Amino acid sequence: WSPWHYSGQNYGIALLFLRRRGVAVSPVAKRALYTSFLASYALVFMAVQGAGAGSDSPGTPGSLNFAPVDYDGTVFQFVGLGISPTIQLAAVWISGATYCVSLAIALLSLLRKSSIRDLLPSMLVLFIQALWFALPTVAVQMGWFQGIDPLAYKSRAYAFMWVAAAHFAQYLWITCYYAAGSETRQARVKYLGKTLLVGSALWVFPTLVFAPNLIGVLPFDSGLALLTASVVNIHHFILDGAIWKLRDGRVAKMLLRPSSESVLPDPDLAAGRGLGMRVALAIGAFCLIVSLGLKLDLVRTQQAFARADLAAVRRGLEHRNWFGRDSARLRLDLARLELRAGELTAAASSARRSSELRPNVEAFAMLVRIAARQGDGEAASEALRAAVELDPDHPDVQKLLRNIRPLAR
């Protein structure tokens, strides 16, 4: 859904720029332009839905998970359609050829009636579309240009960020135009400030409320962040679909301005809305401060890890725990540091906390080794049993099973 949403908005923005520059868009150019966006989406769709998604072998169609989100370490996994590599390769070639031909037809048709200067804003949108939806997809599937970022498979998340950044800039530009188009610069800055605070509330507040410390059970980096992003995106897709229908009189009447026939607003209702906005902005300000503070604290904690400063790492993780951002991965990293420092009891506590946040084989395996070094056979057996139940084929589990007799001794 997300690539389709981005592609659709990019197509609309490209046409919007052309209209505002007074460029005459013929039916042929419009259809060709639409086809290019559709074909670039088809490239991403086929790349994501391959049967063998998951390996790291650029140039092998069907072998790559090209989705820009990393699901490792979360309770979620991507379930694709499992399109066979043969069909996928054929579809990539057809979609790629269609994309190139339709884009060339559109540009040539537009250049006959306008200048490059008039086409530049729309060409920027076309470049943004190509930067993730076409160029990296073809490069990865064919094994081309893997030494060049952002076309390399390893950099696919960064390539996607260009699209996301362009998308929110477009969205703010359009909403600001309608909400404060005739206002002063100060009013526009005020409007953008409100969007920042409301956006912070939407992204951060649910992760605080549904953290394990309050009413939730899923840690932030184990899937809560991904789940929150999914809910926000679904909300955004629906709202965006309504905004793109502003030329519909009923939608415009609802979203932009009251009709001349509407009655005067109820003062009590207006006061309630004003209070609601103030509360929302206050929550947003709190969430923005928390978000910035957590990001700064994470940088400091990572620096403490690099210095092997156990006291600073523990302090940083405790700060994150206060705001529901405790991490199974970071707790396990702390356990490794403590184990290297010879602090077996502390290492066992950190590994146990990691397994509580998100059951993982690495934490149970560490508990087995720590218990064996402490001579606690019962604790070692219990941790080994938990690891086997979680993933009997995991390399750490297999290694422990091969050495079960030395561990027992």
Coordinates of C-alpha atoms in Angstrom, one line a residue:
W1 CA 0.0 0.0 0.0
S2 CA 2.8 2.4 0.9
P3 CA 4.6 2.4 -2.5
W4 CA 1.3 2.8 -4.2
H5 CA 0.4 5.7 -2.0
Y6 CA 3.8 7.4 -2.7
S7 CA 3.5 6.8 -6.4
G8 CA 0.0 8.1 -6.7
Q9 CA 0.9 11.3 -4.8
N10 CA 4.1 11.8 -6.9
Y11 CA 2.0 11.5 -10.0
G12 CA -0.5 14.1 -8.7
I13 CA 2.3 16.5 -7.6
A14 CA 4.0 16.2 -11.0
L15 CA 0.8 17.2 -12.8
L16 CA 0.2 19.9 -10.3
F17 CA 3.6 21.5 -11.0
L18 CA 2.9 21.3 -14.8
R19 CA -0.5 23.0 -14.4
R20 CA 0.9 25.8 -12.2
R21 CA 3.6 26.4 -14.8
G22 CA 1.0 26.7 -17.5
V23 CA 2.3 23.6 -19.4
A24 CA -0.3 22.1 -21.7
V25 CA -0.5 18.4 -20.9
S26 CA -1.9 16.4 -23.9
P27 CA -3.9 13.2 -23.3
V28 CA -1.0 11.2 -24.7
A29 CA 1.5 12.9 -22.3
K30 CA -0.8 12.4 -19.4
R31 CA -1.4 8.7 -20.1
A32 CA 2.3 8.1 -20.7
L33 CA 3.2 9.9 -17.5
Y34 CA 0.7 7.8 -15.5
T35 CA 2.0 4.6 -17.1
S36 CA 5.5 5.5 -16.0
F37 CA 4.5 5.8 -12.4
L38 CA 2.4 2.7 -12.6
A39 CA 5.4 0.7 -14.1
S40 CA 7.8 2.0 -11.4
Y41 CA 5.4 0.8 -8.8
A42 CA 5.2 -2.5 -10.5
L43 CA 9.0 -2.8 -10.2
V44 CA 8.9 -2.4 -6.5
F45 CA 5.9 -4.7 -6.1
M46 CA 7.7 -7.5 -8.0
A47 CA 10.9 -6.9 -6.1
V48 CA 9.2 -7.1 -2.7
Q49 CA 7.0 -10.2 -3.5
G50 CA 9.7 -12.6 -4.7
A51 CA 9.5 -16.2 -3.5
G52 CA 13.1 -16.3 -2.1
A53 CA 13.1 -13.0 -0.3
G54 CA 15.6 -12.9 2.5
S55 CA 19.1 -13.5 1.2
D56 CA 21.8 -11.0 0.3
S57 CA 22.6 -11.9 -3.3
P58 CA 22.1 -8.9 -5.6
G59 CA 21.7 -9.9 -9.2
T60 CA 19.6 -13.0 -8.3
P61 CA 15.9 -12.2 -9.0
G62 CA 13.6 -13.4 -6.3
S63 CA 16.4 -13.7 -3.7
L64 CA 16.1 -10.3 -2.1
N65 CA 13.8 -8.7 0.5
F66 CA 13.7 -5.2 -1.0
A67 CA 11.2 -3.9 1.6
P68 CA 12.9 -0.9 3.3
V69 CA 11.8 -1.9 6.8
D70 CA 14.0 -4.2 8.8
Y71 CA 11.8 -6.7 10.6
D72 CA 14.6 -8.5 12.4
G73 CA 14.3 -8.5 16.1
T74 CA 10.6 -7.8 16.1
V75 CA 7.6 -10.1 16.5
F76 CA 6.5 -9.3 12.9
Q77 CA 7.6 -10.8 9.6
F78 CA 6.9 -9.9 6.1
V79 CA 4.7 -12.4 4.3
G80 CA 5.0 -12.0 0.5
L81 CA 3.1 -13.6 -2.3
G82 CA 6.0 -15.9 -3.2
I83 CA 6.2 -15.0 -6.9
S84 CA 8.6 -17.4 -8.6
P85 CA 12.0 -16.0 -9.7
T86 CA 11.2 -16.8 -13.4
I87 CA 8.0 -14.7 -13.4
Q88 CA 9.6 -12.1 -11.3
L89 CA 12.5 -11.6 -13.7
A90 CA 10.2 -11.4 -16.7
A91 CA 8.0 -8.9 -14.9
V92 CA 11.0 -6.8 -13.9
W93 CA 12.2 -6.6 -17.5
I94 CA 8.7 -5.8 -18.8
S95 CA 8.0 -3.2 -16.1
G96 CA 11.5 -1.6 -16.6
A97 CA 11.1 -1.4 -20.3
T98 CA 7.5 0.0 -20.0
Y99 CA 8.8 2.6 -17.5
C100 CA 11.6 3.8 -19.7
V101 CA 9.5 4.0 -22.9
S102 CA 6.5 5.7 -21.2
L103 CA 8.7 8.2 -19.4
A104 CA 10.5 9.0 -22.7
I105 CA 7.1 9.5 -24.5
A106 CA 5.8 11.8 -21.7
L107 CA 9.0 13.9 -21.6
L108 CA 9.2 14.3 -25.4
S109 CA 5.6 15.2 -25.7
L110 CA 5.9 17.8 -22.9
L111 CA 9.1 19.3 -24.4
R112 CA 7.4 20.0 -27.7
K113 CA 5.1 22.5 -26.0
S114 CA 7.2 23.8 -23.1
S115 CA 10.8 24.5 -22.0
I116 CA 13.0 22.6 -19.6
R117 CA 12.7 25.4 -17.2
D118 CA 9.0 24.9 -16.9
L119 CA 9.5 21.1 -16.5
L120 CA 12.1 21.3 -13.8
P121 CA 9.8 21.0 -10.8
S122 CA 8.0 18.0 -12.3
M123 CA 11.3 16.5 -13.4
L124 CA 12.5 16.7 -9.8
V125 CA 9.4 14.6 -8.7
L126 CA 10.2 12.1 -11.5
F127 CA 13.8 11.8 -10.2
I128 CA 12.5 11.2 -6.6
Q129 CA 10.2 8.5 -7.9
A130 CA 13.1 6.9 -9.8
L131 CA 15.5 7.1 -6.8
W132 CA 13.7 4.3 -4.9
F133 CA 10.9 3.0 -7.1
A134 CA 12.9 2.3 -10.3
L135 CA 16.7 2.7 -10.3
P136 CA 17.6 0.8 -7.1
T137 CA 15.1 -1.9 -7.8
V138 CA 16.5 -2.7 -11.2
A139 CA 20.1 -2.3 -10.0
V140 CA 19.6 -4.8 -7.2
Q141 CA 17.6 -7.3 -9.3
M142 CA 20.2 -7.2 -12.0
G143 CA 23.2 -6.8 -9.8
W144 CA 24.2 -3.5 -11.4
F145 CA 25.9 -0.5 -9.7
Q146 CA 26.1 -2.2 -6.3
G147 CA 29.1 -0.1 -5.4
I148 CA 27.1 3.1 -5.8
D149 CA 24.9 4.5 -3.0
P150 CA 21.9 4.7 -2.9
L151 CA 21.5 2.1 -5.6
A152 CA 23.2 -0.7 -3.5
Y153 CA 21.1 -3.3 -1.8
K154 CA 22.7 -2.5 1.5
S155 CA 21.5 1.1 1.3
R156 CA 17.9 0.5 0.2
A157 CA 16.6 2.0 3.5
Y158 CA 18.5 5.2 2.8
A159 CA 17.2 5.4 -0.7
F160 CA 13.7 5.1 0.7
M161 CA 14.3 8.0 3.0
W162 CA 14.7 10.3 0.1
V163 CA 11.1 9.4 -1.0
A164 CA 9.8 9.8 2.5
A165 CA 11.4 13.2 3.0
A166 CA 10.1 14.4 -0.4
H167 CA 6.7 13.0 0.5
F168 CA 6.3 14.9 3.8
A169 CA 7.7 18.1 2.2
Q170 CA 5.0 17.8 -0.5
Y171 CA 2.3 17.1 2.0
L172 CA 3.2 20.1 4.2
W173 CA 3.5 22.3 1.1
I174 CA -0.1 21.4 0.0
T175 CA -1.7 21.6 3.4
C176 CA 0.1 24.8 4.2
Y177 CA -1.1 26.2 0.9
Y178 CA -4.7 25.5 1.7
A179 CA -4.6 26.2 5.5
A180 CA -2.5 29.4 5.4
G181 CA -2.0 30.2 1.7
S182 CA -3.3 33.8 2.1
E183 CA -1.8 34.4 5.6
T184 CA 1.4 36.1 6.6
R185 CA 4.7 34.4 6.9
Q186 CA 4.3 34.4 10.7
A187 CA 1.0 32.6 10.4
R188 CA 2.5 30.0 8.1
V189 CA 5.4 29.4 10.6
K190 CA 2.8 29.0 13.3
Y191 CA 0.8 26.5 11.2
L192 CA 4.0 24.5 10.6
G193 CA 4.8 24.6 14.3
K194 CA 1.4 23.1 15.0
T195 CA 1.9 20.3 12.5
L196 CA 5.2 19.5 14.2
L197 CA 3.6 19.2 17.6
V198 CA 0.5 17.3 16.5
G199 CA 2.8 15.0 14.4
S200 CA 5.0 14.4 17.5
A201 CA 1.9 13.5 19.5
L202 CA 0.7 11.0 16.8
W203 CA 4.1 9.3 16.6
V204 CA 5.3 9.3 20.2
F205 CA 2.3 9.3 22.5
P206 CA 1.0 5.8 21.5
T207 CA 4.5 4.4 22.1
L208 CA 4.5 5.8 25.6
V209 CA 1.0 4.7 26.5
F210 CA 1.3 1.2 25.0
A211 CA 4.8 0.6 26.4
P212 CA 5.3 -2.4 28.7
N213 CA 5.6 -0.1 31.7
L214 CA 2.0 1.0 31.2
I215 CA -0.7 -0.9 29.4
G216 CA 1.2 -2.6 26.7
V217 CA 3.3 -5.8 26.4
L218 CA 5.4 -5.2 23.2
P219 CA 8.7 -3.4 23.6
F220 CA 9.5 -0.4 21.3
D221 CA 12.2 -2.1 19.2
S222 CA 10.5 -5.5 19.2
G223 CA 7.5 -4.3 17.2
L224 CA 5.7 -1.4 18.9
A225 CA 7.5 1.2 16.8
L226 CA 6.6 -0.7 13.6
L227 CA 3.0 -1.2 14.7
T228 CA 2.7 2.5 15.6
A229 CA 4.1 3.4 12.2
S230 CA 1.6 1.1 10.5
V231 CA -1.4 2.7 12.3
V232 CA -0.2 6.2 11.6
N233 CA 0.3 5.4 7.9
I234 CA -3.1 3.8 7.5
H235 CA -4.6 7.0 9.0
H236 CA -2.4 9.1 6.7
F237 CA -3.4 7.1 3.6
I238 CA -7.1 7.6 4.3
L239 CA -6.8 11.3 5.1
D240 CA -4.6 11.9 2.1
G241 CA -7.1 10.2 -0.1
A242 CA -9.7 12.7 1.1
I243 CA -7.5 15.7 0.5
W244 CA -6.8 14.6 -3.1
K245 CA -10.6 14.9 -3.6
L246 CA -10.7 18.6 -2.8
R247 CA -12.1 19.4 -6.2
D248 CA -15.2 17.4 -5.1
G249 CA -17.5 20.1 -3.8
R250 CA -18.7 18.1 -0.8
V251 CA -15.2 17.3 0.3
A252 CA -14.0 20.8 -0.2
K253 CA -17.0 22.1 1.8
M254 CA -16.1 19.8 4.7
L255 CA -12.3 20.3 4.8
L256 CA -11.8 23.9 3.6
R257 CA -14.5 26.3 4.5
P258 CA -18.1 26.5 5.8
S259 CA -20.8 27.2 3.1
S260 CA -22.6 30.5 3.0
E261 CA -25.7 28.7 4.2
S262 CA -24.2 27.4 7.3
V263 CA -25.4 28.8 10.7
L264 CA -23.2 30.7 13.0
P265 CA -20.8 28.5 15.0
D266 CA -21.8 27.6 18.6
P267 CA -19.6 29.5 21.0
D268 CA -19.5 26.5 23.4
L269 CA -18.5 24.2 20.6
A270 CA -15.8 26.6 19.5
A271 CA -14.5 26.9 23.0
G272 CA -14.4 23.1 23.3
R273 CA -12.4 22.8 20.1
G274 CA -10.0 25.4 21.3
L275 CA -9.4 23.6 24.5
G276 CA -8.9 20.3 22.6
M277 CA -6.3 21.9 20.4
R278 CA -4.5 23.3 23.3
V279 CA -4.4 19.9 25.0
A280 CA -3.2 18.3 21.8
L281 CA -0.4 20.8 21.4
A282 CA 0.6 20.5 25.0
I283 CA 0.8 16.7 24.5
G284 CA 2.7 17.2 21.3
A285 CA 5.2 19.5 23.0
F286 CA 5.8 16.9 25.7
C287 CA 6.2 14.2 23.1
L288 CA 8.6 16.3 21.0
I289 CA 10.8 16.9 24.1
V290 CA 10.7 13.2 25.1
S291 CA 11.6 12.1 21.5
L292 CA 14.5 14.5 21.2
G293 CA 15.7 13.6 24.7
L294 CA 15.6 9.8 23.9
K295 CA 17.5 10.3 20.7
L296 CA 20.2 12.2 22.5
D297 CA 20.3 9.7 25.3
L298 CA 20.6 6.8 22.7
V299 CA 23.6 8.5 21.2
R300 CA 25.2 8.9 24.6
T301 CA 24.4 5.2 25.4
Q302 CA 26.0 4.0 22.2
Q303 CA 29.1 6.1 22.9
A304 CA 29.2 4.5 26.4
F305 CA 29.0 1.0 24.8
A306 CA 32.0 2.0 22.6
R307 CA 34.0 3.0 25.7
A308 CA 32.8 -0.1 27.6
D309 CA 31.6 2.2 30.3
L310 CA 29.3 0.0 32.2
A311 CA 28.0 2.6 34.6
A312 CA 27.0 5.0 31.8
V313 CA 25.4 2.2 29.8
R314 CA 23.3 1.1 32.7
R315 CA 22.3 4.7 33.4
G316 CA 21.3 5.2 29.8
L317 CA 19.2 2.0 29.6
E318 CA 17.5 2.9 32.8
H319 CA 16.6 6.3 31.4
R320 CA 15.1 4.6 28.3
N321 CA 13.2 2.2 30.6
W322 CA 11.5 5.2 32.3
F323 CA 9.8 6.1 29.0
G324 CA 9.0 2.5 27.9
R325 CA 12.0 2.3 25.5
D326 CA 13.8 -0.6 27.2
S327 CA 15.5 -2.8 24.5
A328 CA 16.1 -6.5 24.4
R329 CA 19.0 -6.0 22.0
L330 CA 20.7 -3.3 24.1
R331 CA 20.2 -5.4 27.3
L332 CA 21.9 -8.3 25.6
D333 CA 24.8 -6.0 24.5
L334 CA 25.1 -4.9 28.1
A335 CA 25.2 -8.5 29.2
R336 CA 28.1 -9.2 26.8
L337 CA 30.0 -6.2 28.3
E338 CA 29.4 -7.4 31.8
L339 CA 30.4 -10.9 30.9
R340 CA 33.7 -9.7 29.5
A341 CA 34.2 -7.7 32.7
G342 CA 33.7 -10.8 34.7
E343 CA 30.5 -9.6 36.4
L344 CA 28.6 -12.9 36.0
T345 CA 25.6 -12.0 38.2
A346 CA 25.0 -8.7 36.5
A347 CA 25.4 -10.4 33.1
A348 CA 22.8 -13.0 34.0
S349 CA 20.4 -10.3 35.2
S350 CA 20.8 -8.3 31.9
A351 CA 20.4 -11.4 29.8
R352 CA 17.3 -12.4 31.7
R353 CA 15.9 -8.9 31.2
S354 CA 16.6 -9.2 27.5
S355 CA 14.7 -12.5 27.3
E356 CA 11.8 -11.0 29.3
L357 CA 11.5 -8.1 26.9
R358 CA 11.6 -10.4 23.8
P359 CA 12.3 -14.1 24.1
N360 CA 15.5 -14.7 22.0
V361 CA 17.9 -17.5 21.6
E362 CA 21.0 -15.3 22.1
A363 CA 19.9 -14.3 25.6
F364 CA 19.0 -17.9 26.6
A365 CA 22.3 -19.2 25.3
M366 CA 24.2 -16.6 27.3
L367 CA 22.2 -17.7 30.4
V368 CA 23.2 -21.3 29.7
R369 CA 26.9 -20.3 29.6
I370 CA 26.8 -18.1 32.7
A371 CA 25.0 -20.8 34.7
A372 CA 27.5 -23.4 33.6
R373 CA 30.4 -21.1 34.7
Q374 CA 28.7 -20.6 38.0
G375 CA 28.1 -24.4 38.4
D376 CA 24.3 -24.0 38.4
G377 CA 23.2 -27.1 36.4
E378 CA 19.5 -26.5 37.0
A379 CA 19.6 -23.0 35.7
A380 CA 21.6 -24.0 32.7
S381 CA 19.2 -26.8 31.8
E382 CA 16.2 -24.5 32.2
A383 CA 17.7 -21.8 29.9
L384 CA 18.8 -24.5 27.4
R385 CA 15.2 -25.9 27.3
A386 CA 13.8 -22.4 26.7
A387 CA 16.3 -21.9 23.8
V388 CA 15.5 -25.3 22.2
E389 CA 11.7 -24.6 22.4
L390 CA 12.2 -21.2 20.8
D391 CA 14.4 -22.3 17.9
P392 CA 16.0 -25.8 17.9
D393 CA 17.8 -25.1 14.6
H394 CA 19.5 -21.9 15.7
P395 CA 23.4 -22.2 15.5
D396 CA 23.8 -21.2 19.1
V397 CA 21.4 -23.9 20.2
Q398 CA 23.1 -26.6 18.0
K399 CA 26.5 -25.6 19.5
L400 CA 25.1 -25.9 23.0
L401 CA 23.6 -29.2 22.3
R402 CA 26.9 -30.5 21.0
N403 CA 28.6 -29.4 24.2
I404 CA 25.9 -30.5 26.6
R405 CA 28.1 -33.0 28.4
P406 CA 30.9 -30.6 29.1
L407 CA 28.3 -28.1 30.3
A408 CA 26.8 -30.7 32.6
R409 CA 30.1 -31.4 34.2

